[in-house]
Amino acid sequence: MSAAAPRGDDSSACAADGGRADAGAGRPRPRPEETPGVPPPAAPHGVPVETGARGGAAGRAPEQTGGPGTPPARSAHPAQPAESVELLAARQAGGDRLRFIGAATRRIARGIDLDEIVLGLCRATVPTFADAILVYLRDPLPVGDERPTGPVVLRLRRTDRIPEEPDTNGGRLPMLPAQPDLSPAMGGSAAELSEVLPGGPLAEVLRGVRPLFGEVQAARAALPELLGPLTHLPAGHRVILAPLRGRRRVIGAAVFLRRPDRPAFEADDLLVAAQLATHTALGVDKAVLYGREAYIADALQRTMLPDSLPQPTGVRLASRYLPAAETARVGGDWYDAIPLPGSRVALVVGDVMGHSMTSAAIMGQLRTTAQTLAGLDLPPQEVLHHLDEQAQRLGSDRMATCLYAVYDPVAHRIMVANAGHPPPVMLHRGGRAEVLRVPPGAPIGVGGVDFEAVELDAPAGATLVLYTDGLVESRIRDVWTGIEQLRERLTETARLTGPNPPPLEPLCDEVLDMLGPGDRDDDIALLAARFDGIAPSDVAYWYLDPKAQTAGQARRLARRALSRWGLEELTDQLELLVSEVVTNAVRYAERPITLRLLRTDVLRCEVGDDVPQLPRLRQARPSDEGGRGLYLVNRMARRWGATRLSTGKVVWFELSMPFGGTP
């Protein structure tokens, strides 16, 4: 079969599916007397017109000879005029073209990203339609309605050629050499980049959109600009330059080439090239738009979830997030860890219904609201109550589940409130895993319901696992079956590490491994917290009356605590900063103030009072008698801050431990 009647893997499959699709199917075969004066059409190149009974061409069928007197055998099919045979051959060639175009466009349309679409064009074209193809695309590719600025630059995206095959003599056929050389007649390599000059020959061809033979004057002037001035192409109609036009603008060009020993392209092949170019350009537009949407979705999801988890005192954290699928990378699941005053930490995990851009936007609003409420140091049930009100303000159908827990490393206790979320699982130090009994509550957004908080033990070495329902629920199992499987998986993982708790990061991976290959229907958020706690021997806590002598009393208490801990090197710094912070609290407080020292990897000092106004760092003037306390804290402390509470505020600062001072 010639190149004008192309065949290939896809076209063969198409022919097998759809059968013959001759252009003349269903119409009566013309007789010579019905078409007077019409010259017989030329047969497509590479399709020989044979004579004899097998070819069906004009002439008599070969006679069968027998014994003497045996009459000549008559052919089973009478001889047909030459015009009819050639018309049938032309119709067959047209049907083959249609089948090739159908198979090629389906192969191109199967691609979802840019590389798949360009690869589909190359695989469908080489070697069925052409011996080599070059695909140039704009760099960068425009997206949607945006208007690119700067010069138009085309980059060689892909080059394909027919593979070499050994000949009968053990040598090599004169096939195309390895890319980027395209034919034996070419004197150089194709250019990787080509700038389209305004008003130049390449710009005129691209503006015209229609494919052109390489011998046409416009194409002869445009091809050196595209491929490079040193590139020589085969003579005759063996080159087609086809612009690639998307929905709004030209986005590139494709060059089809045939070897000199292969029949040249025909006029109908320009139509084939036009169809291939159109479907490829539309597919590239689709891929670029899809890539932009996927980028926006990924960026949105990244901004909605925390970039990194904090490192609060007395607890270690690890997290995972898995989207529902590669094509749905955004969802409504989220997790968060929020440091609170008193070295506490809030652990949050939630799930907005659906996994779409809308769900992600609602999730972001609820997460921001939860962070704001946590900063007010509200109890967990109050946080869920305000989240419920916020969800109702966002819309009547804004539903979500949420679990909010507050861990206190000093008291070794955790307070949990639930809003329709799967219960957490606690993995104890000895390897026992239990599902915590937490009141389920109603989902956020229902409205008019009360939430209940429970306080539970959080022993040192225990691990709390918070998750969304995508981890434990799927089409093949209900949520309680999945929770039991999660509990068993945690128990098995802890058994591998013996008496020591399993490391957090591998533990998260083991939990996610419980999902089968087709077991994920929803996105998944996972948050694991290892409770280390703070030992009572590392805590010093006092209540102090707000009077003038309180600052001196605070200095003496702090000095004794440092002496007990063997941290005398920090005495001068701590006394100075404690005196400044306590003096500021005594000036405005009406109730007893609190002073607490925590010895961990740093020395942390916390001073609480009943005044909600937060202190503000300012530069004191030379004539001012005060106003330099926070300036000293800011210069001498490792870190410092102030947090508003429902009963007042806490001002805290941290000092770095001296070498060897870590407990």
PDB file of N, CA and C in Angstrom, residues 415-482:
ATOM      1  N   MET A 415      -7.846  17.133  75.885  1.00  0.00           N
ATOM      2  CA  MET A 415      -9.279  17.425  75.850  1.00  0.00           C
ATOM      3  C   MET A 415      -9.720  17.385  74.393  1.00  0.00           C
ATOM      4  N   VAL A 416     -10.786  16.594  74.094  1.00  0.00           N
ATOM      5  CA  VAL A 416     -11.210  16.323  72.721  1.00  0.00           C
ATOM      6  C   VAL A 416     -12.680  16.647  72.579  1.00  0.00           C
ATOM      7  N   ALA A 417     -13.036  17.302  71.461  1.00  0.00           N
ATOM      8  CA  ALA A 417     -14.429  17.528  71.066  1.00  0.00           C
ATOM      9  C   ALA A 417     -14.574  17.101  69.614  1.00  0.00           C
ATOM     10  N   ASN A 418     -15.740  16.512  69.292  1.00  0.00           N
ATOM     11  CA  ASN A 418     -15.933  15.901  67.979  1.00  0.00           C
ATOM     12  C   ASN A 418     -17.203  16.446  67.346  1.00  0.00           C
ATOM     13  N   ALA A 419     -17.129  16.673  66.027  1.00  0.00           N
ATOM     14  CA  ALA A 419     -18.281  17.117  65.244  1.00  0.00           C
ATOM     15  C   ALA A 419     -18.481  16.163  64.079  1.00  0.00           C
ATOM     16  N   GLY A 420     -19.032  14.977  64.371  1.00  0.00           N
ATOM     17  CA  GLY A 420     -19.352  14.016  63.324  1.00  0.00           C
ATOM     18  C   GLY A 420     -18.171  13.371  62.657  1.00  0.00           C
ATOM     19  N   HIS A 421     -17.000  13.394  63.285  1.00  0.00           N
ATOM     20  CA  HIS A 421     -15.778  12.885  62.664  1.00  0.00           C
ATOM     21  C   HIS A 421     -15.454  11.494  63.204  1.00  0.00           C
ATOM     22  N   PRO A 422     -14.749  10.651  62.420  1.00  0.00           N
ATOM     23  CA  PRO A 422     -14.318   9.354  62.952  1.00  0.00           C
ATOM     24  C   PRO A 422     -13.453   9.534  64.191  1.00  0.00           C
ATOM     25  N   PRO A 423     -13.598   8.668  65.183  1.00  0.00           N
ATOM     26  CA  PRO A 423     -12.866   8.844  66.450  1.00  0.00           C
ATOM     27  C   PRO A 423     -11.376   8.606  66.266  1.00  0.00           C
ATOM     28  N   PRO A 424     -10.548   9.269  67.088  1.00  0.00           N
ATOM     29  CA  PRO A 424      -9.094   9.045  67.010  1.00  0.00           C
ATOM     30  C   PRO A 424      -8.715   7.702  67.619  1.00  0.00           C
ATOM     31  N   VAL A 425      -7.507   7.262  67.282  1.00  0.00           N
ATOM     32  CA  VAL A 425      -6.964   6.013  67.804  1.00  0.00           C
ATOM     33  C   VAL A 425      -5.701   6.339  68.592  1.00  0.00           C
ATOM     34  N   MET A 426      -5.627   5.796  69.815  1.00  0.00           N
ATOM     35  CA  MET A 426      -4.466   6.015  70.675  1.00  0.00           C
ATOM     36  C   MET A 426      -3.619   4.747  70.696  1.00  0.00           C
ATOM     37  N   LEU A 427      -2.348   4.884  70.319  1.00  0.00           N
ATOM     38  CA  LEU A 427      -1.393   3.783  70.380  1.00  0.00           C
ATOM     39  C   LEU A 427      -0.536   3.984  71.620  1.00  0.00           C
ATOM     40  N   HIS A 428      -0.685   3.102  72.607  1.00  0.00           N
ATOM     41  CA  HIS A 428       0.045   3.239  73.861  1.00  0.00           C
ATOM     42  C   HIS A 428       1.468   2.717  73.721  1.00  0.00           C
ATOM     43  N   ARG A 429       2.265   3.043  74.704  1.00  0.00           N
ATOM     44  CA  ARG A 429       3.690   2.702  74.649  1.00  0.00           C
ATOM     45  C   ARG A 429       3.913   1.192  74.623  1.00  0.00           C
ATOM     46  N   GLY A 430       3.064   0.418  75.272  1.00  0.00           N
ATOM     47  CA  GLY A 430       3.229  -1.021  75.289  1.00  0.00           C
ATOM     48  C   GLY A 430       2.793  -1.722  74.024  1.00  0.00           C
ATOM     49  N   GLY A 431       2.231  -0.996  73.042  1.00  0.00           N
ATOM     50  CA  GLY A 431       1.812  -1.598  71.786  1.00  0.00           C
ATOM     51  C   GLY A 431       0.323  -1.798  71.666  1.00  0.00           C
ATOM     52  N   ARG A 432      -0.443  -1.414  72.687  1.00  0.00           N
ATOM     53  CA  ARG A 432      -1.890  -1.560  72.623  1.00  0.00           C
ATOM     54  C   ARG A 432      -2.500  -0.344  71.943  1.00  0.00           C
ATOM     55  N   ALA A 433      -3.391  -0.598  70.989  1.00  0.00           N
ATOM     56  CA  ALA A 433      -4.081   0.478  70.273  1.00  0.00           C
ATOM     57  C   ALA A 433      -5.558   0.438  70.642  1.00  0.00           C
ATOM     58  N   GLU A 434      -6.114   1.579  70.956  1.00  0.00           N
ATOM     59  CA  GLU A 434      -7.523   1.656  71.323  1.00  0.00           C
ATOM     60  C   GLU A 434      -8.187   2.826  70.607  1.00  0.00           C
ATOM     61  N   VAL A 435      -9.455   2.613  70.281  1.00  0.00           N
ATOM     62  CA  VAL A 435     -10.263   3.671  69.697  1.00  0.00           C
ATOM     63  C   VAL A 435     -10.854   4.486  70.845  1.00  0.00           C
ATOM     64  N   LEU A 436     -10.550   5.757  70.894  1.00  0.00           N
ATOM     65  CA  LEU A 436     -10.999   6.593  72.004  1.00  0.00           C
ATOM     66  C   LEU A 436     -12.509   6.807  71.934  1.00  0.00           C
ATOM     67  N   ARG A 437     -13.114   6.738  73.089  1.00  0.00           N
ATOM     68  CA  ARG A 437     -14.555   6.945  73.185  1.00  0.00           C
ATOM     69  C   ARG A 437     -14.835   8.437  73.304  1.00  0.00           C
ATOM     70  N   VAL A 438     -15.144   9.023  72.178  1.00  0.00           N
ATOM     71  CA  VAL A 438     -15.413  10.456  72.096  1.00  0.00           C
ATOM     72  C   VAL A 438     -16.839  10.641  71.594  1.00  0.00           C
ATOM     73  N   PRO A 439     -17.647  11.472  72.240  1.00  0.00           N
ATOM     74  CA  PRO A 439     -19.006  11.703  71.732  1.00  0.00           C
ATOM     75  C   PRO A 439     -18.965  12.136  70.275  1.00  0.00           C
ATOM     76  N   PRO A 440     -19.759  11.482  69.395  1.00  0.00           N
ATOM     77  CA  PRO A 440     -19.636  11.771  67.959  1.00  0.00           C
ATOM     78  C   PRO A 440     -20.061  13.175  67.571  1.00  0.00           C
ATOM     79  N   GLY A 441     -21.130  13.698  68.159  1.00  0.00           N
ATOM     80  CA  GLY A 441     -21.599  15.032  67.800  1.00  0.00           C
ATOM     81  C   GLY A 441     -22.176  15.086  66.400  1.00  0.00           C
ATOM     82  N   ALA A 442     -22.697  16.233  66.028  1.00  0.00           N
ATOM     83  CA  ALA A 442     -23.266  16.460  64.697  1.00  0.00           C
ATOM     84  C   ALA A 442     -22.248  17.173  63.820  1.00  0.00           C
ATOM     85  N   PRO A 443     -22.312  16.976  62.519  1.00  0.00           N
ATOM     86  CA  PRO A 443     -21.364  17.676  61.639  1.00  0.00           C
ATOM     87  C   PRO A 443     -21.510  19.189  61.725  1.00  0.00           C
ATOM     88  N   ILE A 444     -20.436  19.859  61.401  1.00  0.00           N
ATOM     89  CA  ILE A 444     -20.453  21.323  61.336  1.00  0.00           C
ATOM     90  C   ILE A 444     -21.354  21.752  60.184  1.00  0.00           C
ATOM     91  N   GLY A 445     -22.181  22.741  60.426  1.00  0.00           N
ATOM     92  CA  GLY A 445     -23.111  23.222  59.414  1.00  0.00           C
ATOM     93  C   GLY A 445     -24.541  22.812  59.650  1.00  0.00           C
ATOM     94  N   VAL A 446     -24.768  21.852  60.553  1.00  0.00           N
ATOM     95  CA  VAL A 446     -26.146  21.437  60.863  1.00  0.00           C
ATOM     96  C   VAL A 446     -26.860  22.544  61.615  1.00  0.00           C
ATOM     97  N   GLY A 447     -26.194  23.101  62.625  1.00  0.00           N
ATOM     98  CA  GLY A 447     -26.766  24.198  63.380  1.00  0.00           C
ATOM     99  C   GLY A 447     -27.692  23.729  64.491  1.00  0.00           C
ATOM    100  N   GLY A 448     -27.704  24.501  65.581  1.00  0.00           N
ATOM    101  CA  GLY A 448     -28.611  24.224  66.674  1.00  0.00           C
ATOM    102  C   GLY A 448     -28.260  23.011  67.505  1.00  0.00           C
ATOM    103  N   VAL A 449     -27.009  22.578  67.520  1.00  0.00           N
ATOM    104  CA  VAL A 449     -26.606  21.409  68.296  1.00  0.00           C
ATOM    105  C   VAL A 449     -25.491  21.823  69.256  1.00  0.00           C
ATOM    106  N   ASP A 450     -25.391  21.085  70.346  1.00  0.00           N
ATOM    107  CA  ASP A 450     -24.334  21.317  71.316  1.00  0.00           C
ATOM    108  C   ASP A 450     -23.224  20.298  71.107  1.00  0.00           C
ATOM    109  N   PHE A 451     -22.013  20.727  71.388  1.00  0.00           N
ATOM    110  CA  PHE A 451     -20.859  19.847  71.290  1.00  0.00           C
ATOM    111  C   PHE A 451     -20.324  19.587  72.687  1.00  0.00           C
ATOM    112  N   GLU A 452     -19.833  18.411  72.891  1.00  0.00           N
ATOM    113  CA  GLU A 452     -19.362  17.976  74.201  1.00  0.00           C
ATOM    114  C   GLU A 452     -17.889  17.628  74.119  1.00  0.00           C
ATOM    115  N   ALA A 453     -17.132  18.044  75.128  1.00  0.00           N
ATOM    116  CA  ALA A 453     -15.704  17.743  75.198  1.00  0.00           C
ATOM    117  C   ALA A 453     -15.442  16.759  76.327  1.00  0.00           C
ATOM    118  N   VAL A 454     -14.506  15.866  76.120  1.00  0.00           N
ATOM    119  CA  VAL A 454     -14.083  14.914  77.143  1.00  0.00           C
ATOM    120  C   VAL A 454     -12.590  15.090  77.379  1.00  0.00           C
ATOM    121  N   GLU A 455     -12.172  14.858  78.626  1.00  0.00           N
ATOM    122  CA  GLU A 455     -10.760  14.964  78.984  1.00  0.00           C
ATOM    123  C   GLU A 455     -10.225  13.574  79.259  1.00  0.00           C
ATOM    124  N   LEU A 456      -9.103  13.228  78.623  1.00  0.00           N
ATOM    125  CA  LEU A 456      -8.542  11.890  78.697  1.00  0.00           C
ATOM    126  C   LEU A 456      -7.066  11.970  79.056  1.00  0.00           C
ATOM    127  N   ASP A 457      -6.551  10.852  79.561  1.00  0.00           N
ATOM    128  CA  ASP A 457      -5.120  10.761  79.853  1.00  0.00           C
ATOM    129  C   ASP A 457      -4.332  10.710  78.550  1.00  0.00           C
ATOM    130  N   ALA A 458      -3.179  11.352  78.557  1.00  0.00           N
ATOM    131  CA  ALA A 458      -2.258  11.317  77.415  1.00  0.00           C
ATOM    132  C   ALA A 458      -0.874  10.974  77.946  1.00  0.00           C
ATOM    133  N   PRO A 459      -0.629   9.702  78.266  1.00  0.00           N
ATOM    134  CA  PRO A 459       0.654   9.327  78.893  1.00  0.00           C
ATOM    135  C   PRO A 459       1.828   9.531  77.951  1.00  0.00           C
ATOM    136  N   ALA A 460       2.985   9.731  78.557  1.00  0.00           N
ATOM    137  CA  ALA A 460       4.197   9.913  77.763  1.00  0.00           C
ATOM    138  C   ALA A 460       4.490   8.647  76.969  1.00  0.00           C
ATOM    139  N   GLY A 461       4.880   8.813  75.723  1.00  0.00           N
ATOM    140  CA  GLY A 461       5.164   7.697  74.840  1.00  0.00           C
ATOM    141  C   GLY A 461       3.983   7.239  74.020  1.00  0.00           C
ATOM    142  N   ALA A 462       2.779   7.727  74.325  1.00  0.00           N
ATOM    143  CA  ALA A 462       1.602   7.360  73.546  1.00  0.00           C
ATOM    144  C   ALA A 462       1.548   8.179  72.260  1.00  0.00           C
ATOM    145  N   THR A 463       0.844   7.638  71.259  1.00  0.00           N
ATOM    146  CA  THR A 463       0.708   8.297  69.963  1.00  0.00           C
ATOM    147  C   THR A 463      -0.766   8.422  69.626  1.00  0.00           C
ATOM    148  N   LEU A 464      -1.195   9.620  69.322  1.00  0.00           N
ATOM    149  CA  LEU A 464      -2.577   9.876  68.924  1.00  0.00           C
ATOM    150  C   LEU A 464      -2.619  10.009  67.412  1.00  0.00           C
ATOM    151  N   VAL A 465      -3.501   9.246  66.766  1.00  0.00           N
ATOM    152  CA  VAL A 465      -3.631   9.246  65.314  1.00  0.00           C
ATOM    153  C   VAL A 465      -4.984   9.843  64.956  1.00  0.00           C
ATOM    154  N   LEU A 466      -4.960  10.984  64.283  1.00  0.00           N
ATOM    155  CA  LEU A 466      -6.156  11.635  63.770  1.00  0.00           C
ATOM    156  C   LEU A 466      -6.180  11.468  62.260  1.00  0.00           C
ATOM    157  N   TYR A 467      -7.366  11.280  61.671  1.00  0.00           N
ATOM    158  CA  TYR A 467      -7.461  10.950  60.253  1.00  0.00           C
ATOM    159  C   TYR A 467      -8.829  11.359  59.744  1.00  0.00           C
ATOM    160  N   THR A 468      -8.992  11.338  58.430  1.00  0.00           N
ATOM    161  CA  THR A 468     -10.296  11.572  57.817  1.00  0.00           C
ATOM    162  C   THR A 468     -10.861  10.253  57.301  1.00  0.00           C
ATOM    163  N   ASP A 469     -12.151  10.270  56.933  1.00  0.00           N
ATOM    164  CA  ASP A 469     -12.832   9.018  56.617  1.00  0.00           C
ATOM    165  C   ASP A 469     -12.307   8.363  55.343  1.00  0.00           C
ATOM    166  N   GLY A 470     -11.570   9.096  54.491  1.00  0.00           N
ATOM    167  CA  GLY A 470     -11.015   8.472  53.302  1.00  0.00           C
ATOM    168  C   GLY A 470     -10.035   7.361  53.622  1.00  0.00           C
ATOM    169  N   LEU A 471      -9.461   7.362  54.843  1.00  0.00           N
ATOM    170  CA  LEU A 471      -8.517   6.320  55.235  1.00  0.00           C
ATOM    171  C   LEU A 471      -9.223   5.028  55.616  1.00  0.00           C
ATOM    172  N   VAL A 472     -10.422   5.116  56.163  1.00  0.00           N
ATOM    173  CA  VAL A 472     -11.066   3.936  56.746  1.00  0.00           C
ATOM    174  C   VAL A 472     -12.344   3.536  56.031  1.00  0.00           C
ATOM    175  N   GLU A 473     -12.806   4.325  55.083  1.00  0.00           N
ATOM    176  CA  GLU A 473     -14.075   4.020  54.419  1.00  0.00           C
ATOM    177  C   GLU A 473     -13.872   4.004  52.913  1.00  0.00           C
ATOM    178  N   SER A 474     -14.487   3.027  52.239  1.00  0.00           N
ATOM    179  CA  SER A 474     -14.412   2.913  50.789  1.00  0.00           C
ATOM    180  C   SER A 474     -15.623   2.133  50.315  1.00  0.00           C
ATOM    181  N   ARG A 475     -15.638   1.841  49.010  1.00  0.00           N
ATOM    182  CA  ARG A 475     -16.758   1.103  48.444  1.00  0.00           C
ATOM    183  C   ARG A 475     -16.790  -0.343  48.908  1.00  0.00           C
ATOM    184  N   ILE A 476     -15.669  -0.868  49.377  1.00  0.00           N
ATOM    185  CA  ILE A 476     -15.624  -2.280  49.739  1.00  0.00           C
ATOM    186  C   ILE A 476     -15.631  -2.499  51.250  1.00  0.00           C
ATOM    187  N   ARG A 477     -15.687  -1.428  52.056  1.00  0.00           N
ATOM    188  CA  ARG A 477     -15.735  -1.601  53.503  1.00  0.00           C
ATOM    189  C   ARG A 477     -16.401  -0.393  54.129  1.00  0.00           C
ATOM    190  N   ASP A 478     -17.093  -0.636  55.240  1.00  0.00           N
ATOM    191  CA  ASP A 478     -17.733   0.457  55.956  1.00  0.00           C
ATOM    192  C   ASP A 478     -16.727   1.095  56.898  1.00  0.00           C
ATOM    193  N   VAL A 479     -17.123   2.207  57.505  1.00  0.00           N
ATOM    194  CA  VAL A 479     -16.186   3.002  58.275  1.00  0.00           C
ATOM    195  C   VAL A 479     -15.714   2.267  59.524  1.00  0.00           C
ATOM    196  N   TRP A 480     -16.590   1.510  60.187  1.00  0.00           N
ATOM    197  CA  TRP A 480     -16.161   0.832  61.413  1.00  0.00           C
ATOM    198  C   TRP A 480     -15.242  -0.343  61.116  1.00  0.00           C
ATOM    199  N   THR A 481     -15.464  -1.020  59.998  1.00  0.00           N
ATOM    200  CA  THR A 481     -14.514  -2.056  59.593  1.00  0.00           C
ATOM    201  C   THR A 481     -13.149  -1.449  59.316  1.00  0.00           C
ATOM    202  N   GLY A 482     -13.115  -0.289  58.657  1.00  0.00           N
ATOM    203  CA  GLY A 482     -11.846   0.377  58.393  1.00  0.00           C
ATOM    204  C   GLY A 482     -11.163   0.844  59.662  1.00  0.00           C
TER     205      GLY A 482
END
